[in-house]
Amino acid sequence: QVQLVESGGGLVQAGGSLRLSCTASGRIIRYYTMGWFRQAPGKEREFVAAIAGSTSFADSVKGRFTISRDNAKNTVILQMNSLKPEDTAVYYCAAKASGILRMTAGEFDWWGQGTQVTVSS
């Protein structure tokens, strides 16, 4: 089992930045595919970013978000810059016990509880 805990969410003005962290326990995740997804009120959960040997980003966040690992802390980081009101959502971290890059929510094995990100205009 992998337990994932997200942190770093909050309220920020449009154009600002937030840094989300996802810390894993139970297993070492450095060779896992790690993903970030988000869900806004009334909408389906959507892919944001993922990292395995390479990275992938949703078109809506390309050029603004980056994803990286801190293996010493068993953590994955989502750096979000130039935030927009439409980025407002609950952000979830997910893990897949595979080194092959995944981008579909149903393919991930473990999920965190989520952290709220609110971007004001």
PDB file of C-alpha atoms in Angstrom, residues 29-87:
ATOM      1  CA  ILE A  29       7.983   5.863  -5.351  1.00  0.00           C
ATOM      2  CA  ARG A  30      11.018   6.955  -7.331  1.00  0.00           C
ATOM      3  CA  TYR A  31      10.313   4.389 -10.059  1.00  0.00           C
ATOM      4  CA  TYR A  32       6.543   4.793  -9.986  1.00  0.00           C
ATOM      5  CA  THR A  33       4.509   6.912 -12.340  1.00  0.00           C
ATOM      6  CA  MET A  34       3.167   9.840 -10.341  1.00  0.00           C
ATOM      7  CA  GLY A  35       0.321  12.017 -11.516  1.00  0.00           C
ATOM      8  CA  TRP A  36      -1.609  15.106 -10.578  1.00  0.00           C
ATOM      9  CA  PHE A  37      -5.278  15.438 -11.372  1.00  0.00           C
ATOM     10  CA  ARG A  38      -7.831  18.085 -10.477  1.00  0.00           C
ATOM     11  CA  GLN A  39     -11.565  18.320 -10.065  1.00  0.00           C
ATOM     12  CA  ALA A  40     -13.549  21.523 -10.127  1.00  0.00           C
ATOM     13  CA  PRO A  41     -17.104  21.715  -8.750  1.00  0.00           C
ATOM     14  CA  GLY A  42     -19.561  20.112 -11.138  1.00  0.00           C
ATOM     15  CA  LYS A  43     -16.825  18.809 -13.410  1.00  0.00           C
ATOM     16  CA  GLU A  44     -15.123  15.489 -13.921  1.00  0.00           C
ATOM     17  CA  ARG A  45     -11.655  14.803 -12.602  1.00  0.00           C
ATOM     18  CA  GLU A  46      -9.094  15.771 -15.227  1.00  0.00           C
ATOM     19  CA  PHE A  47      -5.441  15.056 -15.885  1.00  0.00           C
ATOM     20  CA  VAL A  48      -2.958  17.806 -15.069  1.00  0.00           C
ATOM     21  CA  ALA A  49       0.540  16.337 -15.172  1.00  0.00           C
ATOM     22  CA  ALA A  50       2.465  13.103 -14.774  1.00  0.00           C
ATOM     23  CA  ILE A  51       6.064  11.996 -14.375  1.00  0.00           C
ATOM     24  CA  ALA A  52       7.763   8.691 -15.039  1.00  0.00           C
ATOM     25  CA  GLY A  53      10.961   8.619 -17.074  1.00  0.00           C
ATOM     26  CA  SER A  54       9.508  11.600 -18.897  1.00  0.00           C
ATOM     27  CA  THR A  55       6.767  14.090 -18.164  1.00  0.00           C
ATOM     28  CA  SER A  56       3.414  14.947 -19.650  1.00  0.00           C
ATOM     29  CA  PHE A  57       1.102  17.918 -19.163  1.00  0.00           C
ATOM     30  CA  ALA A  58      -2.422  18.829 -20.050  1.00  0.00           C
ATOM     31  CA  ASP A  59      -2.569  21.447 -22.805  1.00  0.00           C
ATOM     32  CA  SER A  60      -4.249  23.857 -20.407  1.00  0.00           C
ATOM     33  CA  VAL A  61      -1.213  23.955 -18.095  1.00  0.00           C
ATOM     34  CA  LYS A  62       1.707  23.543 -20.508  1.00  0.00           C
ATOM     35  CA  GLY A  63       4.282  26.255 -20.056  1.00  0.00           C
ATOM     36  CA  ARG A  64       2.880  27.208 -16.646  1.00  0.00           C
ATOM     37  CA  PHE A  65       3.176  24.034 -14.521  1.00  0.00           C
ATOM     38  CA  THR A  66       6.149  21.782 -13.919  1.00  0.00           C
ATOM     39  CA  ILE A  67       6.351  18.408 -12.196  1.00  0.00           C
ATOM     40  CA  SER A  68       9.415  17.013 -10.466  1.00  0.00           C
ATOM     41  CA  ARG A  69      10.569  14.490  -7.879  1.00  0.00           C
ATOM     42  CA  ASP A  70      12.446  14.909  -4.635  1.00  0.00           C
ATOM     43  CA  ASN A  71      13.573  11.332  -4.175  1.00  0.00           C
ATOM     44  CA  ALA A  72      15.283  12.040  -0.870  1.00  0.00           C
ATOM     45  CA  LYS A  73      11.868  12.989   0.532  1.00  0.00           C
ATOM     46  CA  ASN A  74       9.832  10.428  -1.449  1.00  0.00           C
ATOM     47  CA  THR A  75       7.888  13.398  -2.771  1.00  0.00           C
ATOM     48  CA  VAL A  76       6.528  14.696  -6.048  1.00  0.00           C
ATOM     49  CA  ILE A  77       6.137  18.411  -6.588  1.00  0.00           C
ATOM     50  CA  LEU A  78       3.777  20.337  -8.839  1.00  0.00           C
ATOM     51  CA  GLN A  79       4.972  23.893  -9.350  1.00  0.00           C
ATOM     52  CA  MET A  80       2.154  26.055 -10.620  1.00  0.00           C
ATOM     53  CA  ASN A  81       2.934  29.481 -12.059  1.00  0.00           C
ATOM     54  CA  SER A  82       0.832  32.127 -13.799  1.00  0.00           C
ATOM     55  CA  LEU A  83      -2.258  30.733 -12.151  1.00  0.00           C
ATOM     56  CA  LYS A  84      -5.669  31.493 -13.620  1.00  0.00           C
ATOM     57  CA  PRO A  85      -9.125  31.413 -12.022  1.00  0.00           C
ATOM     58  CA  GLU A  86      -9.907  28.372 -14.166  1.00  0.00           C
ATOM     59  CA  ASP A  87      -7.172  26.475 -12.323  1.00  0.00           C
TER      60      ASP A  87
END
